[in-house]
């Protein structure tokens, strides 16, 4: 039971079960200090002990894995919730991108590169590393071509996809409906993303796209309101000048 709880492989549990039966036979059955047994019932006892030990170890291992998966699910849910809260507090696009990349690093423990869009063109990528050294694979010659392909087609590209998959990185678009606001690159390095992590990843990128869209809409409304205010001031000024010219 203890070996099942403190080791990662079922093999260790099986070996410990076999050794437990053999050691019981060696030290506690007559004749002692041998692997022989005089009583006819001992082989049946040994089989029952082995089966009980295997069942106990298997259940303990499954319980440990279930607890681990529950803890991981809770952590990923917390990352998603924190991302939503932080994005609502962001004040500009750069802060939105930084928050998104930081949360993705917490979720995946991988290096991230983010490309933002301005007037239909991609800006220079920002690399966010989870360790001390950034992943140099983002700087390879063919990488930017994959980024542009993902941006143009509005689909994922790179490692694990059917589009330009001769790379160690995966590129996902930051988009809502048909509007693309940038591209997120994730270092894969022959270590695929788990299905649950992939769902959380897509949700975080979707929240990022929605935050950028809301920010741009709010900025456009603010600029429209400012323009309307200027037009109103201009109209008032012209009205005042016209009045003074008619009635000096």
Short mmCIF file of C-alpha atoms in Angstrom, two decimals:
data_model
loop_
_atom_site.label_atom_id
_atom_site.label_comp_id
_atom_site.label_asym_id
_atom_site.label_seq_id
_atom_site.Cartn_x
_atom_site.Cartn_y
_atom_site.Cartn_z
CA UNK A 1 0.00 0.00 0.00
CA UNK A 2 2.76 2.46 0.94
CA UNK A 3 4.82 1.63 -2.15
CA UNK A 4 1.74 2.23 -4.33
CA UNK A 5 1.22 5.63 -2.71
CA UNK A 6 4.82 6.81 -2.95
CA UNK A 7 5.85 5.44 -6.37
CA UNK A 8 4.65 6.30 -9.88
CA UNK A 9 4.60 2.84 -11.50
CA UNK A 10 2.31 -0.13 -10.95
CA UNK A 11 5.35 -2.34 -11.59
CA UNK A 12 6.80 -1.38 -8.19
CA UNK A 13 3.53 -2.34 -6.50
CA UNK A 14 3.43 -5.75 -8.22
CA UNK A 15 7.06 -6.51 -7.33
CA UNK A 16 6.48 -5.49 -3.70
CA UNK A 17 3.43 -7.79 -3.54
CA UNK A 18 5.45 -10.75 -4.82
CA UNK A 19 8.33 -9.98 -2.47
CA UNK A 20 5.91 -9.66 0.45
CA UNK A 21 4.58 -13.18 -0.13
CA UNK A 22 8.07 -14.64 -0.59
CA UNK A 23 9.41 -12.94 2.55
CA UNK A 24 6.41 -14.15 4.56
CA UNK A 25 7.13 -17.67 3.36
CA UNK A 26 10.85 -17.31 4.14
CA UNK A 27 10.57 -15.90 7.68
CA UNK A 28 7.20 -16.98 9.11
CA UNK A 29 6.34 -20.46 7.78
CA UNK A 30 7.81 -23.83 8.76
CA UNK A 31 10.56 -24.64 7.93
CA UNK A 32 11.83 -21.10 8.57
CA UNK A 33 14.52 -19.40 6.47
CA UNK A 34 13.55 -21.49 3.44
CA UNK A 35 11.05 -21.12 0.63
CA UNK A 36 9.46 -24.51 1.43
CA UNK A 37 6.17 -24.91 3.29
CA UNK A 38 5.00 -28.08 5.05
CA UNK A 39 1.34 -27.22 5.45
CA UNK A 40 -0.84 -27.94 2.41
CA UNK A 41 -2.92 -24.81 3.02
CA UNK A 42 0.01 -22.42 2.66
CA UNK A 43 -0.01 -22.20 -1.17
CA UNK A 44 -3.67 -21.17 -1.03
CA UNK A 45 -2.79 -18.60 1.67
CA UNK A 46 0.01 -17.26 -0.47
CA UNK A 47 -2.31 -16.85 -3.46
CA UNK A 48 -4.91 -15.01 -1.35
CA UNK A 49 -2.19 -12.74 0.12
CA UNK A 50 -0.87 -11.95 -3.35
CA UNK A 51 -4.33 -11.18 -4.76
CA UNK A 52 -5.22 -8.99 -1.77
CA UNK A 53 -1.92 -7.14 -2.04
CA UNK A 54 -2.34 -6.54 -5.78
CA UNK A 55 -5.91 -5.28 -5.35
CA UNK A 56 -4.92 -2.99 -2.49
CA UNK A 57 -1.96 -1.60 -4.41
CA UNK A 58 -4.02 -1.06 -7.56
CA UNK A 59 -6.79 0.76 -5.72
CA UNK A 60 -4.27 2.91 -3.85
CA UNK A 61 -2.55 3.80 -7.14
CA UNK A 62 -5.86 4.70 -8.80
CA UNK A 63 -6.87 6.82 -5.80
CA UNK A 64 -3.54 8.65 -5.93
CA UNK A 65 -3.91 9.31 -9.67
CA UNK A 66 -7.50 10.49 -9.17
CA UNK A 67 -6.39 12.90 -6.45
CA UNK A 68 -3.60 14.17 -8.70
CA UNK A 69 -5.98 14.73 -11.61
CA UNK A 70 -8.46 16.52 -9.34
CA UNK A 71 -5.70 18.82 -8.08
CA UNK A 72 -4.59 19.55 -11.66
CA UNK A 73 -8.17 20.27 -12.75
CA UNK A 74 -8.62 22.65 -9.80
CA UNK A 75 -5.36 24.42 -10.65
CA UNK A 76 -6.30 24.82 -14.31
CA UNK A 77 -9.74 26.12 -13.37
CA UNK A 78 -8.11 28.64 -11.05
CA UNK A 79 -5.77 29.76 -13.85
CA UNK A 80 -8.80 30.28 -16.11
CA UNK A 81 -10.68 32.23 -13.42
CA UNK A 82 -7.64 34.40 -12.60
CA UNK A 83 -7.13 35.12 -16.30
CA UNK A 84 -10.70 36.34 -16.64
CA UNK A 85 -10.33 38.64 -13.62
CA UNK A 86 -6.96 40.04 -14.71
CA UNK A 87 -8.07 40.70 -18.29
CA UNK A 88 -11.04 42.72 -17.03
CA UNK A 89 -8.56 44.96 -15.17
CA UNK A 90 -6.17 45.42 -18.13
CA UNK A 91 -5.84 48.99 -19.43
CA UNK A 92 -4.27 48.44 -22.90
CA UNK A 93 -3.49 45.78 -25.48
CA UNK A 94 0.09 45.26 -24.34
CA UNK A 95 -1.08 44.51 -20.81
CA UNK A 96 -3.70 42.10 -22.18
CA UNK A 97 -1.02 40.20 -24.11
CA UNK A 98 1.34 40.11 -21.11
CA UNK A 99 -1.40 38.76 -18.83
CA UNK A 100 -2.38 36.11 -21.38
CA UNK A 101 1.22 34.95 -21.89
CA UNK A 102 1.88 34.83 -18.14
CA UNK A 103 -1.22 32.74 -17.49
CA UNK A 104 -0.34 30.36 -20.34
CA UNK A 105 3.11 29.86 -18.84
CA UNK A 106 1.48 28.98 -15.51
CA UNK A 107 -0.81 26.51 -17.25
CA UNK A 108 1.66 24.83 -19.63
CA UNK A 109 5.15 25.50 -18.21
CA UNK A 110 6.32 26.31 -21.74
CA UNK A 111 7.84 29.31 -23.48
CA UNK A 112 5.38 31.60 -25.26
CA UNK A 113 5.74 34.12 -28.09
CA UNK A 114 3.00 36.66 -28.87
CA UNK A 115 2.48 38.67 -32.07
CA UNK A 116 -0.04 41.52 -32.04
CA UNK A 117 -1.79 43.01 -35.06
CA UNK A 118 -1.93 46.66 -36.12
CA UNK A 119 -3.81 47.75 -39.25
CA UNK A 120 -3.76 44.24 -40.67
CA UNK A 121 -0.02 43.71 -40.12
CA UNK A 122 1.78 41.68 -37.46
CA UNK A 123 4.11 43.46 -35.06
CA UNK A 124 7.39 42.08 -33.76
CA UNK A 125 6.95 39.06 -31.50
CA UNK A 126 7.38 39.23 -27.72
CA UNK A 127 8.96 36.15 -26.12
CA UNK A 128 7.88 35.12 -22.62
CA UNK A 129 9.96 32.32 -21.08
CA UNK A 130 9.10 30.13 -18.08
CA UNK A 131 12.77 29.53 -17.29
CA UNK A 132 15.91 31.61 -17.30
CA UNK A 133 16.70 31.11 -20.98
CA UNK A 134 14.18 31.75 -23.81
CA UNK A 135 13.46 29.08 -26.42
CA UNK A 136 15.63 29.84 -29.47
CA UNK A 137 13.37 27.81 -31.77
CA UNK A 138 11.08 30.86 -32.00
CA UNK A 139 13.90 32.73 -33.75
CA UNK A 140 14.47 30.20 -36.55
CA UNK A 141 14.27 31.52 -40.12
CA UNK A 142 11.15 29.63 -41.13
CA UNK A 143 9.15 30.41 -37.98
CA UNK A 144 7.83 33.81 -39.04
CA UNK A 145 6.53 32.27 -42.26
CA UNK A 146 4.46 29.82 -40.19
CA UNK A 147 3.17 32.72 -38.07
CA UNK A 148 2.11 34.63 -41.21
CA UNK A 149 0.42 31.50 -42.55
CA UNK A 150 -1.60 31.08 -39.36
CA UNK A 151 -2.48 34.78 -39.40
CA UNK A 152 -3.56 34.72 -43.06
CA UNK A 153 -5.61 31.50 -42.87
CA UNK A 154 -7.00 32.23 -39.38
CA UNK A 155 -6.16 28.66 -38.38
CA UNK A 156 -3.62 26.90 -36.21
CA UNK A 157 -0.29 25.98 -37.78
CA UNK A 158 2.97 24.32 -36.82
CA UNK A 159 3.65 21.30 -34.61
CA UNK A 160 0.76 18.86 -34.30
CA UNK A 161 -1.23 20.34 -37.22
CA UNK A 162 -1.52 19.66 -40.94
CA UNK A 163 -0.06 23.07 -41.83
CA UNK A 164 3.75 23.52 -41.91
CA UNK A 165 4.29 20.99 -39.12
CA UNK A 166 8.07 20.73 -39.56
CA UNK A 167 8.65 22.88 -36.47
CA UNK A 168 8.82 22.47 -32.71
CA UNK A 169 6.23 25.18 -32.05
CA UNK A 170 2.46 25.49 -32.31
CA UNK A 171 0.85 28.76 -33.45
CA UNK A 172 -2.74 29.74 -32.63
CA UNK A 173 -4.60 32.83 -33.76
CA UNK A 174 -6.10 35.32 -31.32
CA UNK A 175 -9.47 35.87 -32.94
CA UNK A 176 -13.17 36.36 -32.46
CA UNK A 177 -15.33 35.25 -35.37
CA UNK A 178 -13.48 36.60 -38.42
CA UNK A 179 -11.41 39.26 -36.62
CA UNK A 180 -7.78 38.24 -35.95
CA UNK A 181 -5.89 40.31 -33.37
CA UNK A 182 -2.61 38.39 -33.30
CA UNK A 183 -0.90 35.02 -33.01
CA UNK A 184 0.26 33.06 -29.95
CA UNK A 185 3.19 30.65 -30.33
CA UNK A 186 3.76 27.78 -27.88
CA UNK A 187 6.95 25.71 -27.58
CA UNK A 188 5.97 22.06 -28.06
CA UNK A 189 9.39 20.35 -28.42
CA UNK A 190 7.93 16.88 -29.05
CA UNK A 191 5.83 17.12 -25.87
CA UNK A 192 2.18 17.37 -27.01
CA UNK A 193 -0.35 19.36 -25.00
CA UNK A 194 -2.90 17.28 -23.06
CA UNK A 195 -6.52 17.45 -24.19
CA UNK A 196 -7.76 19.17 -21.00
CA UNK A 197 -4.88 21.67 -21.13
CA UNK A 198 -5.71 22.29 -24.79
CA UNK A 199 -9.31 23.18 -23.89
CA UNK A 200 -8.17 25.61 -21.19
CA UNK A 201 -5.56 27.02 -23.59
CA UNK A 202 -8.19 27.77 -26.23
CA UNK A 203 -10.45 29.33 -23.60
CA UNK A 204 -7.66 31.65 -22.39
CA UNK A 205 -6.81 32.72 -25.95
CA UNK A 206 -10.52 33.29 -26.59
CA UNK A 207 -10.72 35.49 -23.47
CA UNK A 208 -7.67 37.40 -24.73
CA UNK A 209 -9.29 38.01 -28.13
CA UNK A 210 -12.52 39.15 -26.47
CA UNK A 211 -10.60 41.52 -24.17
CA UNK A 212 -8.74 43.06 -27.13
CA UNK A 213 -11.98 43.43 -29.08
CA UNK A 214 -13.70 45.12 -26.12
CA UNK A 215 -10.72 47.43 -25.63
CA UNK A 216 -10.69 48.45 -29.29
CA UNK A 217 -14.45 48.99 -29.33
CA UNK A 218 -14.23 51.13 -26.19
CA UNK A 219 -11.33 53.09 -27.69
CA UNK A 220 -13.27 53.62 -30.94
CA UNK A 221 -16.31 54.86 -28.99
CA UNK A 222 -14.10 57.19 -26.98
CA UNK A 223 -12.52 58.58 -30.15
CA UNK A 224 -15.96 58.97 -31.75
CA UNK A 225 -17.23 60.81 -28.68
CA UNK A 226 -14.16 63.06 -28.69
CA UNK A 227 -14.64 63.77 -32.40
CA UNK A 228 -18.31 64.59 -31.83
CA UNK A 229 -17.32 66.90 -29.00
CA UNK A 230 -14.82 68.68 -31.27
CA UNK A 231 -17.44 69.02 -34.01
CA UNK A 232 -19.87 70.47 -31.48
CA UNK A 233 -17.28 73.00 -30.30
CA UNK A 234 -16.49 73.87 -33.93
CA UNK A 235 -20.19 74.32 -34.70
CA UNK A 236 -20.65 76.51 -31.61
CA UNK A 237 -17.63 78.61 -32.55
CA UNK A 238 -18.88 79.11 -36.13
CA UNK A 239 -22.35 79.96 -34.81
CA UNK A 240 -20.89 82.56 -32.46
CA UNK A 241 -18.70 84.11 -35.17
CA UNK A 242 -21.65 84.18 -37.62
CA UNK A 243 -23.81 85.88 -35.00
CA UNK A 244 -21.14 88.51 -34.30
CA UNK A 245 -20.70 89.21 -38.01
CA UNK A 246 -24.43 89.66 -38.50
CA UNK A 247 -24.90 91.80 -35.41
CA UNK A 248 -21.59 93.49 -34.57
#
